[in-house]
Coordinates of C-alpha atoms in Angstrom, one line a residue:
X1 CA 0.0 0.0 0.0
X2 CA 2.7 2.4 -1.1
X3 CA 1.6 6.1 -1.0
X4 CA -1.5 5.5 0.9
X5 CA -2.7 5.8 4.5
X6 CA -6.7 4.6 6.0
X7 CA -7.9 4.9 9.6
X8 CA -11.2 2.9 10.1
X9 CA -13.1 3.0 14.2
X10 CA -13.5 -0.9 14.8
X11 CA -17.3 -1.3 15.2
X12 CA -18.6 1.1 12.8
X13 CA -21.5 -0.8 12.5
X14 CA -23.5 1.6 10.4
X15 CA -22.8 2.4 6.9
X16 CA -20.6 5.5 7.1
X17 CA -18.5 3.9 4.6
X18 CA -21.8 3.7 2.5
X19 CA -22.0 7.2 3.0
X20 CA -18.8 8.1 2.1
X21 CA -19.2 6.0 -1.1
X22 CA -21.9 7.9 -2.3
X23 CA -19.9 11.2 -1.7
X24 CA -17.2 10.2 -3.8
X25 CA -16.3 13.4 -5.8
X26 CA -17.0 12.9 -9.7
X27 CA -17.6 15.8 -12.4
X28 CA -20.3 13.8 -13.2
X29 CA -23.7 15.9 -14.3
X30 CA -26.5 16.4 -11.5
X31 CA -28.7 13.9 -13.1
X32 CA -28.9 11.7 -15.8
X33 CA -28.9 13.8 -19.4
X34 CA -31.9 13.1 -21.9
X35 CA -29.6 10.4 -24.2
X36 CA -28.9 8.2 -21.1
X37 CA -32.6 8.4 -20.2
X38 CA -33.0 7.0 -23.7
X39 CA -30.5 4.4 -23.5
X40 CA -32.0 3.2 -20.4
X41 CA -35.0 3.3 -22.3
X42 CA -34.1 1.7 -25.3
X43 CA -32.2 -1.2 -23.3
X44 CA -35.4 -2.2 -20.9
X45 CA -37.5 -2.2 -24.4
X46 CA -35.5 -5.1 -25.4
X47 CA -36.3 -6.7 -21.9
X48 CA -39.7 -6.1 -22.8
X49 CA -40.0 -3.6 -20.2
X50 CA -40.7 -0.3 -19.4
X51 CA -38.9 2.1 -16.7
X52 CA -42.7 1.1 -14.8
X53 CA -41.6 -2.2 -14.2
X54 CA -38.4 -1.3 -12.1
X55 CA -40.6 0.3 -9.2
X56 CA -41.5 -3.6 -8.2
X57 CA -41.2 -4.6 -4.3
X58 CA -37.7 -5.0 -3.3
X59 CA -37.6 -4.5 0.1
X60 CA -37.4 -7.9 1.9
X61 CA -37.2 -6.8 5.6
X62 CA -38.0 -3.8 7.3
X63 CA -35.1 -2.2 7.6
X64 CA -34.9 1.0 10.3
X65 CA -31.5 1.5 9.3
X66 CA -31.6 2.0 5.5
X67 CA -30.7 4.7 3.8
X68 CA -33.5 7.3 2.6
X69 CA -30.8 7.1 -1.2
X70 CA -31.2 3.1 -0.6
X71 CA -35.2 3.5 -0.3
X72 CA -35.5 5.5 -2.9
X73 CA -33.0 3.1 -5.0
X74 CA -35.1 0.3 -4.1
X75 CA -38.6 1.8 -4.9
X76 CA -37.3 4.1 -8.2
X77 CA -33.9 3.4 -9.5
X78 CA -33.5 6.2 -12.0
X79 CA -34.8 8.6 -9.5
X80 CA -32.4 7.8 -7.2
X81 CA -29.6 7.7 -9.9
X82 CA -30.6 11.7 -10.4
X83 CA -30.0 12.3 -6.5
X84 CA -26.6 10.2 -6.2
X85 CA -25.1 12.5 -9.1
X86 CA -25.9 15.6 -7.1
X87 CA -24.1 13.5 -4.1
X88 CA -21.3 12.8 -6.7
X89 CA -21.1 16.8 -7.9
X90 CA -21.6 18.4 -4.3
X91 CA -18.9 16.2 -2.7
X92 CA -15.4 18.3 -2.9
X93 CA -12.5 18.3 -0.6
X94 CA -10.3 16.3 1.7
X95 CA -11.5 12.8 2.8
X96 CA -12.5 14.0 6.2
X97 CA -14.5 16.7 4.4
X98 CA -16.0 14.1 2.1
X99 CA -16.9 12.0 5.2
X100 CA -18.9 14.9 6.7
X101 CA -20.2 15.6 3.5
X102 CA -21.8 12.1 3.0
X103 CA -22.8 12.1 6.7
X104 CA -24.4 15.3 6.8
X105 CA -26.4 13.9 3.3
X106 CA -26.8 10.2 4.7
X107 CA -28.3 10.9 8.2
X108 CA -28.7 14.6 9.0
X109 CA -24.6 14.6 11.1
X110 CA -23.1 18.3 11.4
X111 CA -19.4 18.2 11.7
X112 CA -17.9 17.4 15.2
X113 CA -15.7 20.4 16.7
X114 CA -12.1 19.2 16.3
X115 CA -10.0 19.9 19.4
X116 CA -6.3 19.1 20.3
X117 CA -6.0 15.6 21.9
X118 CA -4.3 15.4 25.3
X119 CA -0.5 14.3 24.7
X120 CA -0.2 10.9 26.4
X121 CA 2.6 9.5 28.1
X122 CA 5.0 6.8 29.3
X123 CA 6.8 7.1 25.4
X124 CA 10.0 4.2 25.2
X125 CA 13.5 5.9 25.1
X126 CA 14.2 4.0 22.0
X127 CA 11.9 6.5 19.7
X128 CA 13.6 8.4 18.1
X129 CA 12.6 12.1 19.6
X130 CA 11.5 13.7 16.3
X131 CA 8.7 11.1 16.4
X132 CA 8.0 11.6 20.2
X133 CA 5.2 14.6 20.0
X134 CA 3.4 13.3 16.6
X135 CA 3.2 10.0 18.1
X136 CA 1.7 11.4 21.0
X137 CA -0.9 13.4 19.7
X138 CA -2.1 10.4 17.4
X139 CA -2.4 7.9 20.2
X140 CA -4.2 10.3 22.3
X141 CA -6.8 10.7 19.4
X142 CA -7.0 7.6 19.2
X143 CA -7.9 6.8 22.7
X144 CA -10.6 9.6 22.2
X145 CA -12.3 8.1 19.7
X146 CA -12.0 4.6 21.6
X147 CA -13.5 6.3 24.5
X148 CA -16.4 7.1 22.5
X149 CA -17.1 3.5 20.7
X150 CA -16.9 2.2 24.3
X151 CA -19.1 4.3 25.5
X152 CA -21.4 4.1 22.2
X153 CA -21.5 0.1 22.8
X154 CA -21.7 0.1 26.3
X155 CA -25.3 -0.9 26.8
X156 CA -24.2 -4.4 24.9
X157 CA -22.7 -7.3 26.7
X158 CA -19.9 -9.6 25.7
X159 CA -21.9 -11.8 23.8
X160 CA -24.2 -9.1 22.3
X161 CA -21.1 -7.7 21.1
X162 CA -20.0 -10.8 19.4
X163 CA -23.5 -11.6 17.6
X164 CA -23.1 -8.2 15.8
X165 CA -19.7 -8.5 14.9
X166 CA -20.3 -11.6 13.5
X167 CA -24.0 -11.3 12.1
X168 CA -24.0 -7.9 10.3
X169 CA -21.0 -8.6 7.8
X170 CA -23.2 -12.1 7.2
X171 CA -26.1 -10.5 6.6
X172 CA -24.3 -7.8 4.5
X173 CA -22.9 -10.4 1.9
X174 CA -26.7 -11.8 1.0
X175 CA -24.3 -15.0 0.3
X176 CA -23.2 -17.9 1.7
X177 CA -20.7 -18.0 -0.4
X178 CA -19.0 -15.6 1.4
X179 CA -16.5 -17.4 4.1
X180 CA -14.8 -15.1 7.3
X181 CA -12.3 -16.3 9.5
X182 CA -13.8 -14.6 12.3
X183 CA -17.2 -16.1 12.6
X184 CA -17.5 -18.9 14.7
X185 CA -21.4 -18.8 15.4
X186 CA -24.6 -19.5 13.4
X187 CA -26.2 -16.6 12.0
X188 CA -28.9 -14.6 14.0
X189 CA -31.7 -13.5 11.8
X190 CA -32.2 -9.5 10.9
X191 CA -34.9 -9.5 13.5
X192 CA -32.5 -10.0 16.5
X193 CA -29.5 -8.0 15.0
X194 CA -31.6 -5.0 14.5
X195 CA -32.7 -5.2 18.4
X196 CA -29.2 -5.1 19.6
X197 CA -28.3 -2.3 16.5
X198 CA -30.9 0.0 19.2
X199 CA -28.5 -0.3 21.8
X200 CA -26.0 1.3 20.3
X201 CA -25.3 4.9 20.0
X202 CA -24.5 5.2 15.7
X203 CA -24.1 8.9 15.9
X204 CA -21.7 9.0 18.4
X205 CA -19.5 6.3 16.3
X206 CA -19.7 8.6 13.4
X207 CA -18.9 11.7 15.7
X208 CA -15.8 9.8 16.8
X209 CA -15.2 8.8 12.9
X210 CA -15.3 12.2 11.7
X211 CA -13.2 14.0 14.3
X212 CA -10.6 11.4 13.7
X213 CA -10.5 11.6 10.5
X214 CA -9.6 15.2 10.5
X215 CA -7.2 15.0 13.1
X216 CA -5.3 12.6 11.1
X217 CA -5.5 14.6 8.1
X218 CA -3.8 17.1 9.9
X219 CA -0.8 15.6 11.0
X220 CA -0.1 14.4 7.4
X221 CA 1.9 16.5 6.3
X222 CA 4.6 16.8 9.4
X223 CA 4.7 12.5 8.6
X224 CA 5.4 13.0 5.3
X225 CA 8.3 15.3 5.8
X226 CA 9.5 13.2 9.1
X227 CA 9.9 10.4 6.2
X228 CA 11.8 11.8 4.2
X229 CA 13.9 13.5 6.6
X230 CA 14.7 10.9 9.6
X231 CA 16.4 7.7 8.8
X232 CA 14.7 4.8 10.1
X233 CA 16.0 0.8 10.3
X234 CA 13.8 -1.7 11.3
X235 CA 10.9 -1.6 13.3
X236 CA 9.7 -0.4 16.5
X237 CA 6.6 -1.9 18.1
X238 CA 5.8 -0.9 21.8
X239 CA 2.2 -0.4 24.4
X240 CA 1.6 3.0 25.8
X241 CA -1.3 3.2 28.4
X242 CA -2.9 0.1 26.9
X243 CA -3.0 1.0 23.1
X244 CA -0.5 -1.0 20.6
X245 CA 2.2 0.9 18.5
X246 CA 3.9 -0.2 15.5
X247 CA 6.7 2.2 13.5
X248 CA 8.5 0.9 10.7
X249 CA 11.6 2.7 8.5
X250 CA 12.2 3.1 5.2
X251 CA 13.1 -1.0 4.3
X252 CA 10.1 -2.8 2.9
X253 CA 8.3 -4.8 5.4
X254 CA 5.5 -7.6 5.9
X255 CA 2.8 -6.0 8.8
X256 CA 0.9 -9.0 10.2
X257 CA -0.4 -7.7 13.6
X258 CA -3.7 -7.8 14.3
X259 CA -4.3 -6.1 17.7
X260 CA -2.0 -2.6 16.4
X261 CA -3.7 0.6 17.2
X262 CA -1.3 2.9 15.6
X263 CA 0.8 1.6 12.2
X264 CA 2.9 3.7 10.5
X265 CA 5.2 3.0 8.3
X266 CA 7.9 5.2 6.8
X267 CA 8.6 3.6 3.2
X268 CA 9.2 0.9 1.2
X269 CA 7.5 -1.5 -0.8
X270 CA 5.1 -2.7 2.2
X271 CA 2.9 -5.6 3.1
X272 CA -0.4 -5.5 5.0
X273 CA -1.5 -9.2 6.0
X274 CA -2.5 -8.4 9.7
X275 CA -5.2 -5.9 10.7
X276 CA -4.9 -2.3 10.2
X277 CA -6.8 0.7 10.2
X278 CA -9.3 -1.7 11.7
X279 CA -10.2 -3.3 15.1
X280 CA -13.3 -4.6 17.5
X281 CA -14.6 -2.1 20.1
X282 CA -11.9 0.0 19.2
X283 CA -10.3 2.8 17.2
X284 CA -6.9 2.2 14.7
X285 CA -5.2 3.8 12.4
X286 CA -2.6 3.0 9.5
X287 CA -0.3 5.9 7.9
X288 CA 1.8 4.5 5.2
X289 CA 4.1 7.0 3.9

């Protein structure tokens, strides 16, 4: 993942990255133009079928959760076609201000104010000390936005916790087909995972998503330069006050944790086989320089 970097708050169960996805920026038009009309047109004449026929009953469960874009995609395609393309053409900016963009769109989210995380410490003496202060103010957004999926999951118990993490990306796929090395218990059915989804607090997830985001964003720029400036060997991998920290130089290296909270990694032609930028009931991130 050369040139790339991707934070993701374990537990997102909502659809922010659904969100997200339909902000994608695009210089596409605001809606579909008369000849693509026609083409549609034209290709659901051969079908023997009429743009009529696409408003049929597709909605299999009641869903409290689905999108009002999803509805509408559900009940009138082409309609909702029109209002994805002004998603598409509204959505400019950073990530983080395509996140709030498809947030604000999505579910009616307003930007979260973005404040300095306090600086934590108990740092090892082996980092280097141009790395000392970034390092800090990342892990201490990061255990903000932990703070905040704890808190937003709270109301779940242990084995709550585990039904959800293993039934929603099920029930995402539609397919059997689909095999995870993480599941390890039959499937619940919609009914029971949308009663735990009302334990949780969503918004505050997001809130957490958003505000990370940003703050990452920020401190982009100072990794960027550090990378370029600050020899590294090897790799560094240490705890401070219970999160997981992983730094690797310049070489090209093979990341197979799966329990890192911070990952960032200098250069090189780099490997991802662990899990990063992701976690369970808590918030990573990956910068890959």
């Amino acid at each position: 993942m050369p040139g790339t970097r991707g934070f993701h708050i374990g537990s997102v169960w909502q659809a922010l990255v659904g969100a997200a996805l339909l902000a994608l920026p695009c210089l596409s038009p605001a809606q579909l133009r008369p000849s693509e009309r026609k083409g549609l047109d034209d290709a659901l004449y051969i079908g023997n079928l009429t743009e009529d026929d696409l408003g049929y009953e597709k909605k299999i469960t009641d869903d409290p959760y689905r999108l009002p874009l999803n509805q509408i995609g559900l009940d009138d395609p082409l309609r909702a076609a029109d209002q994805m393309m002004q998603l598409h053409s509204g959505a400019t900016g950073t990530l983080s201000q395509i996140l709030a963009s498809g947030c604000d769109a999505a579910f009616g989210d307003k930007a979260p104010e973005v404040k300095d995380p306090t600086l934590v410490q108990g740092l090892p003496v082996s980092l280097p000390e141009q790395f000392r202060e970034p390092v800090q103010f990342l892990v201490g957004a990061i255990a903000d936005a932990t703070y905040s999926v704890h808190h937003a999951i709270q109301q779940l118990s242990p084995t709550e916790k585990r039904e959800l993490i293993e039934g929603l990306p099920r029930w995402a796929s539609t397919s059997n087909l689909v095999k995870l090395s993480f599941v390890k218990t039959p499937q619940q059915p919609p009914s029971r995972l949308l009663e735990l989804l009302t334990k949780v607090d969503l918004a505050s997830i997001r809130q957490a998503a958003l505000k990370l985001s940003a703050q990452i964003e920020g401190e982009l720029p100072k990794w960027r330069s550090l990378a370029s400036s600050v020899a590294m060997k090897g790799s560094l991998r240490f705890r401070i006050q219970g999160f997981t920290v992983e730094i690797a130089g310049q070489d090209d290296d093979v990341h197979t944790s799966r329990d890192t909270n911070l990952c960032i990694d200098l250069g090189g032609r780099n490997r991802y086989t662990g899990r990063f930028g992701a976690g369970i009931g808590y918030a990573s991130v990956l910068i890959d320089c």
